mmCIF file of C-alpha atoms in Angstrom:
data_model
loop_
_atom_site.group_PDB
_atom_site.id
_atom_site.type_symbol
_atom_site.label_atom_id
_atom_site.label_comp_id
_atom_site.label_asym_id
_atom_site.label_seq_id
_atom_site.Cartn_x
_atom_site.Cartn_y
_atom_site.Cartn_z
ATOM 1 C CA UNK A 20 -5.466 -6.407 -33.714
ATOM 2 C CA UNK A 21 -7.958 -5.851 -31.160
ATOM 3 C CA UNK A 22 -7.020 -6.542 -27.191
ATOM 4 C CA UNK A 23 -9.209 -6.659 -24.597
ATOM 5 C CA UNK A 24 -8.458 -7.750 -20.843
ATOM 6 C CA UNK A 25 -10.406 -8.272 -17.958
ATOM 7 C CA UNK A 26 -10.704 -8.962 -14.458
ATOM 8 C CA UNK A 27 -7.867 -5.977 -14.118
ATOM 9 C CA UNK A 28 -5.408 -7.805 -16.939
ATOM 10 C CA UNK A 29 -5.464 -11.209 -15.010
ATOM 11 C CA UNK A 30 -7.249 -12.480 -18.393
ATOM 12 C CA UNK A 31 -6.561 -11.096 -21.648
ATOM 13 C CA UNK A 32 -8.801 -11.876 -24.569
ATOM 14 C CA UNK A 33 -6.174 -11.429 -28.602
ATOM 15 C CA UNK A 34 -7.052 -12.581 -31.772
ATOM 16 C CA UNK A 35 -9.396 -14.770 -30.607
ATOM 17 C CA UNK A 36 -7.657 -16.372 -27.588
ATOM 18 C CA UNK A 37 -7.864 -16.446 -23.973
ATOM 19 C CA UNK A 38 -5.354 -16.504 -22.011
ATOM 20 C CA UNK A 39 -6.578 -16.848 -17.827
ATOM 21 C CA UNK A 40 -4.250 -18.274 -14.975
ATOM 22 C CA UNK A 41 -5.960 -21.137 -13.050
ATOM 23 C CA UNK A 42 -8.182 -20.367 -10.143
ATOM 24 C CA UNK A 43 -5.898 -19.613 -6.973
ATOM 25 C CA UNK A 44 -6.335 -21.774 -3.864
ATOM 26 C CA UNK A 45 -7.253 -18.395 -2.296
ATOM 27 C CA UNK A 46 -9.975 -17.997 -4.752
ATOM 28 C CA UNK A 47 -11.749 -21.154 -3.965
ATOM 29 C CA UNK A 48 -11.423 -20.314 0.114
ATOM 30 C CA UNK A 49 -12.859 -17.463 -0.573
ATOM 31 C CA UNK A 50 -15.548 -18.457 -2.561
ATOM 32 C CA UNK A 51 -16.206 -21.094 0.365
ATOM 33 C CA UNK A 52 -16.786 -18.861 3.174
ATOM 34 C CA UNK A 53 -17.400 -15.613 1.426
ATOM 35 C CA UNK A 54 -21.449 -15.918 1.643
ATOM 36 C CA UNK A 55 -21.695 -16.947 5.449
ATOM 37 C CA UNK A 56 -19.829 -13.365 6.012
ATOM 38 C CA UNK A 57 -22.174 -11.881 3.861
ATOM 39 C CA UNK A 58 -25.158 -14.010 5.234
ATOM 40 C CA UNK A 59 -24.041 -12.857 8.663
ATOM 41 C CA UNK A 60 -24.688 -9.036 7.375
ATOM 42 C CA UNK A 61 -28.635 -9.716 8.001
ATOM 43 C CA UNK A 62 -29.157 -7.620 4.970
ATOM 44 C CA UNK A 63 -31.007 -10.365 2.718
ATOM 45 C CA UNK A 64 -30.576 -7.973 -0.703
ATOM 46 C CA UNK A 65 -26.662 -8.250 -0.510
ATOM 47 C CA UNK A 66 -25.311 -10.697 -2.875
ATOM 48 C CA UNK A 67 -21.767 -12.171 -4.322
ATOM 49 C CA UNK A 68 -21.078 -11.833 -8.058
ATOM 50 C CA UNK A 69 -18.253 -14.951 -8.495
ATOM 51 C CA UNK A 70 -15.888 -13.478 -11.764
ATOM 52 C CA UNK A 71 -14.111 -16.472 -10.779
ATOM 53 C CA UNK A 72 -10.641 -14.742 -10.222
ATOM 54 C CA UNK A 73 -12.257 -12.396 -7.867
ATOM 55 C CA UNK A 74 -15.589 -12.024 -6.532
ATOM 56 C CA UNK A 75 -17.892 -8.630 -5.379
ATOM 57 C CA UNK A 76 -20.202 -7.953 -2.513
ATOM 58 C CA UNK A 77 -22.963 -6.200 -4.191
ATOM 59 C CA UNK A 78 -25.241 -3.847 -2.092
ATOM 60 C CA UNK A 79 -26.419 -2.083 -5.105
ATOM 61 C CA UNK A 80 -30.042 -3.869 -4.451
ATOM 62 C CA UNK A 81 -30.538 -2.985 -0.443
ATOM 63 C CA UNK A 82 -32.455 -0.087 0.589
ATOM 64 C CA UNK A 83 -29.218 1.170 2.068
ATOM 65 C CA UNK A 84 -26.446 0.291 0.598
ATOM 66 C CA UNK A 85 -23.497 2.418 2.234
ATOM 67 C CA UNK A 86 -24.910 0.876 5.421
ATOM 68 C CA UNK A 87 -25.352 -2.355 4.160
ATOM 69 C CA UNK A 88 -21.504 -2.469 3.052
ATOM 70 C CA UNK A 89 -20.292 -0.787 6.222
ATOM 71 C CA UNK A 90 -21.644 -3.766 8.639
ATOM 72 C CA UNK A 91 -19.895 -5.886 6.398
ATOM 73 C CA UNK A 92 -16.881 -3.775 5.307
ATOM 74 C CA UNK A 93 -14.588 -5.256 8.366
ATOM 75 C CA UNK A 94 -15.625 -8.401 8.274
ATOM 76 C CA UNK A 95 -14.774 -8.942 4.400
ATOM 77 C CA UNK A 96 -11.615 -7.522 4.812
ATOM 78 C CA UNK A 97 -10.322 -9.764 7.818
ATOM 79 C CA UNK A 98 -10.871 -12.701 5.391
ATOM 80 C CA UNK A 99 -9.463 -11.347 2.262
ATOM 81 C CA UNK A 100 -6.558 -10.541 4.342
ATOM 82 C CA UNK A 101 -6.469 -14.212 6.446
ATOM 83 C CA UNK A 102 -6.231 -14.997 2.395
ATOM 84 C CA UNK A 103 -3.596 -12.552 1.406
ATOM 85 C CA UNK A 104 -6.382 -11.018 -1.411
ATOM 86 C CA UNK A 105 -7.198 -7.213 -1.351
ATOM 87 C CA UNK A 106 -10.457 -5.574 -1.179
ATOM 88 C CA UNK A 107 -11.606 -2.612 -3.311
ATOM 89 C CA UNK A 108 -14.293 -0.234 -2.693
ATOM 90 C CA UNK A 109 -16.535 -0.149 -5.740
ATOM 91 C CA UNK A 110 -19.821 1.672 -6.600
ATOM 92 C CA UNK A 111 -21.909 -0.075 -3.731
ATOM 93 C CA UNK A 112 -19.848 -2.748 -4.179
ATOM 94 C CA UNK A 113 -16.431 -4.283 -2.362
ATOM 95 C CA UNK A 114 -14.557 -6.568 -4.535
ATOM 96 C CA UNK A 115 -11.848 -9.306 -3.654
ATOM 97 C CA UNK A 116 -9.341 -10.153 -5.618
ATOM 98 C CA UNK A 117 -5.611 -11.132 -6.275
ATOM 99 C CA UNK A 118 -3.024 -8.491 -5.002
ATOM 100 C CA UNK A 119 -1.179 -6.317 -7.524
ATOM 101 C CA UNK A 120 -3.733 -6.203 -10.100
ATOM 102 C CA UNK A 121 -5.331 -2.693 -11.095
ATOM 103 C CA UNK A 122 -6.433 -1.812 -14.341
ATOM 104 C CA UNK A 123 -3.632 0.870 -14.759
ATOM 105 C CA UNK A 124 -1.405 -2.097 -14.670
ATOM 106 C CA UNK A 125 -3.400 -4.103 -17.341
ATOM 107 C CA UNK A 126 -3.286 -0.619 -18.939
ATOM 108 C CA UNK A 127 0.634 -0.269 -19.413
ATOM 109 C CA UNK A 128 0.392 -4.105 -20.149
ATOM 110 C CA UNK A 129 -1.781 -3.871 -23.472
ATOM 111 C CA UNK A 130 -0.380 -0.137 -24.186
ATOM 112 C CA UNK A 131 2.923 -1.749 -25.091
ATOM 113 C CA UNK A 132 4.197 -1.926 -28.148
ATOM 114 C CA UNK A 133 0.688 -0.158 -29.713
ATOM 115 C CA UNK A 134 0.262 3.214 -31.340
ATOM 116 C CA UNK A 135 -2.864 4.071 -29.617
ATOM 117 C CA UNK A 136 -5.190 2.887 -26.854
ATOM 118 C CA UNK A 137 -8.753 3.620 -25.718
ATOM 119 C CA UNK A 138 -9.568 3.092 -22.247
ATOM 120 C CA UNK A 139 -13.801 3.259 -21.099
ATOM 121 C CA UNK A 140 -14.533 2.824 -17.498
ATOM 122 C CA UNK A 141 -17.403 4.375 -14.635
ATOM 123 C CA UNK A 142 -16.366 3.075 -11.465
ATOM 124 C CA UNK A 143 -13.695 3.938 -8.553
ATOM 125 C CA UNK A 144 -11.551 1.226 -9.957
ATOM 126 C CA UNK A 145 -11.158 2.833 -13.329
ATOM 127 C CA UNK A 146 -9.711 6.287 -11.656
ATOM 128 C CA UNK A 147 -5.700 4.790 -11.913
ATOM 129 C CA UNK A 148 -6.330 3.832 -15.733
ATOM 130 C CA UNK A 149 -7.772 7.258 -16.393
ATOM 131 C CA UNK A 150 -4.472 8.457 -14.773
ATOM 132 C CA UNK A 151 -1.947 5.600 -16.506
ATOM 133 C CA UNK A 152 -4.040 7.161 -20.117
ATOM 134 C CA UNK A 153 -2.638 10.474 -19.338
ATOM 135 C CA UNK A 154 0.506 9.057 -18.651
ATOM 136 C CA UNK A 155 0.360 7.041 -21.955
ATOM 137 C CA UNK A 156 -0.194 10.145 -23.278
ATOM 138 C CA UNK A 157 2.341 12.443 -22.060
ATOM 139 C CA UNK A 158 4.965 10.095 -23.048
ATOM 140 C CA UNK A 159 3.547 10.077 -26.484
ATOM 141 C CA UNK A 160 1.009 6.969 -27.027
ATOM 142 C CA UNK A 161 -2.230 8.223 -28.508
ATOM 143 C CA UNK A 162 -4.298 7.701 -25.639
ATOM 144 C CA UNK A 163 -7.440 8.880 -24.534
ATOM 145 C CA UNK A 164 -10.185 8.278 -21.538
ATOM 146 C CA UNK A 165 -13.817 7.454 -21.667
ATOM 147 C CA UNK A 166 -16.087 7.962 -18.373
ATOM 148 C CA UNK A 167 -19.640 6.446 -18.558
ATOM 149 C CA UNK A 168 -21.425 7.943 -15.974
ATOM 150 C CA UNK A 169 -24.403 5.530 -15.738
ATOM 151 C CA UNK A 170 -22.726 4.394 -12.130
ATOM 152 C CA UNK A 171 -23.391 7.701 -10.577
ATOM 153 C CA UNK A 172 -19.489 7.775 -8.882
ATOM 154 C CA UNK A 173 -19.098 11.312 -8.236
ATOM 155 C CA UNK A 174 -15.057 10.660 -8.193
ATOM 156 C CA UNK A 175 -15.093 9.524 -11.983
ATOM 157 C CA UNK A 176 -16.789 12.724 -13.007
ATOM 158 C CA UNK A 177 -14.163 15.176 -14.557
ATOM 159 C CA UNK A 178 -11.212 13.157 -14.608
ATOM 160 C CA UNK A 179 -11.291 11.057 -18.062
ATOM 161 C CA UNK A 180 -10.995 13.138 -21.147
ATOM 162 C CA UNK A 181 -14.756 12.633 -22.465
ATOM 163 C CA UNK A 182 -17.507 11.726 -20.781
ATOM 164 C CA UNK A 183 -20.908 9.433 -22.152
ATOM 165 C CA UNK A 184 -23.906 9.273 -20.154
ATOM 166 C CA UNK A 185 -24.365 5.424 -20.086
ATOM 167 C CA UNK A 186 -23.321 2.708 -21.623
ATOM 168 C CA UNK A 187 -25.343 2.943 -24.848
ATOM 169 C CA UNK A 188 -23.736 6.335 -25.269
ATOM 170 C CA UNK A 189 -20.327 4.241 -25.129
ATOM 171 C CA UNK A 190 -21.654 1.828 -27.201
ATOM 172 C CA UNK A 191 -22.449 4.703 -29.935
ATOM 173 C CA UNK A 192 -19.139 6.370 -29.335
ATOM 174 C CA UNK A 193 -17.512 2.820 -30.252
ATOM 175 C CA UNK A 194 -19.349 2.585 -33.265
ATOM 176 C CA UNK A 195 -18.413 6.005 -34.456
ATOM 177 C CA UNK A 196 -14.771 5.823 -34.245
ATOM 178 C CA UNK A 197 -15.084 2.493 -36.137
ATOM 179 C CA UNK A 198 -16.595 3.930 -39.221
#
């Protein structure tokens, strides 16, 4: 009775099935002319990470990445919006994806109808599920937060109700509350 979902609940993953929407026509524009805007950056250590549903700008690898993302920050987000998609900020990182889509939303999605949920996250994008878990909880789900601060995002820090170091520290946290 395990769910998991992805890509911010555009693909949930239930008893062993899969359920993902098609690619949108969007998508595959923006796959298409995506890497010229980041080619056009002139920082050679930026790359695009295609989830297929959405896809990130990764500066994580350049010797400055806040710079590196800044050159390109307006030029990203005149596609994305010439596409209707949204861009999020990310840890070094600005992915584009489908609008309406947050994990908070995928968050009251799975919560319902089940007696207790776990959320784990370490980036900017997991700061409204760490806020929809409180929610959970307030209303009376058993509910709790997990940071992982491997990403080094200052904003996460403090706002999830444990915190791990990294992700084999979540890993070990998993396999404790499963025995």
């Amino acid at each position: 009775h395990v769910a998991v979902a992805g890509l911010y609940g555009l693909e949930t993953w239930t008893d062993g099935a899969l359920d993902t929407p098609d690619t949108p026509d969007a998508i595959e524009r923006l796959r298409e002319r995506l890497p010229a805007v980041v080619a056009a950056g002139a920082d050679q250590d930026v790359w695009v990470e295609d989830k297929r549903l959405s896809l990130v700008v990764h500066a994580r690898k350049a010797q400055d990445p806040q710079t590196a993302l800044a050159a390109l920050d307006s030029p990203v987000r005149a596609l994305a919006d010439g596409l209707g998609l949204e861009v999020h900020p990310g840890a070094d990182v600005l992915e584009v994806r489908l609008p309406g889509y947050d994990k908070a939303g995928a968050i009251r999605r799975l919560a319902a109808g089940r007696t207790a949920v776990l959320y784990l996250g370490d980036d900017l994008g997991d700061l409204p599920a760490f806020a929809e878990i409180a929610t959970l909880r307030t209303a009376g789900t058993l509910a709790y937060s997990v940071a992982v601060r491997s990403s080094r995002v200052p904003d996460v820090e403090g706002v999830a109700d444990v915190e791990v170091a990294d992700p084999a520290a979540a890993v070990a946290l998993l396999d404790a509350l499963a025995r």
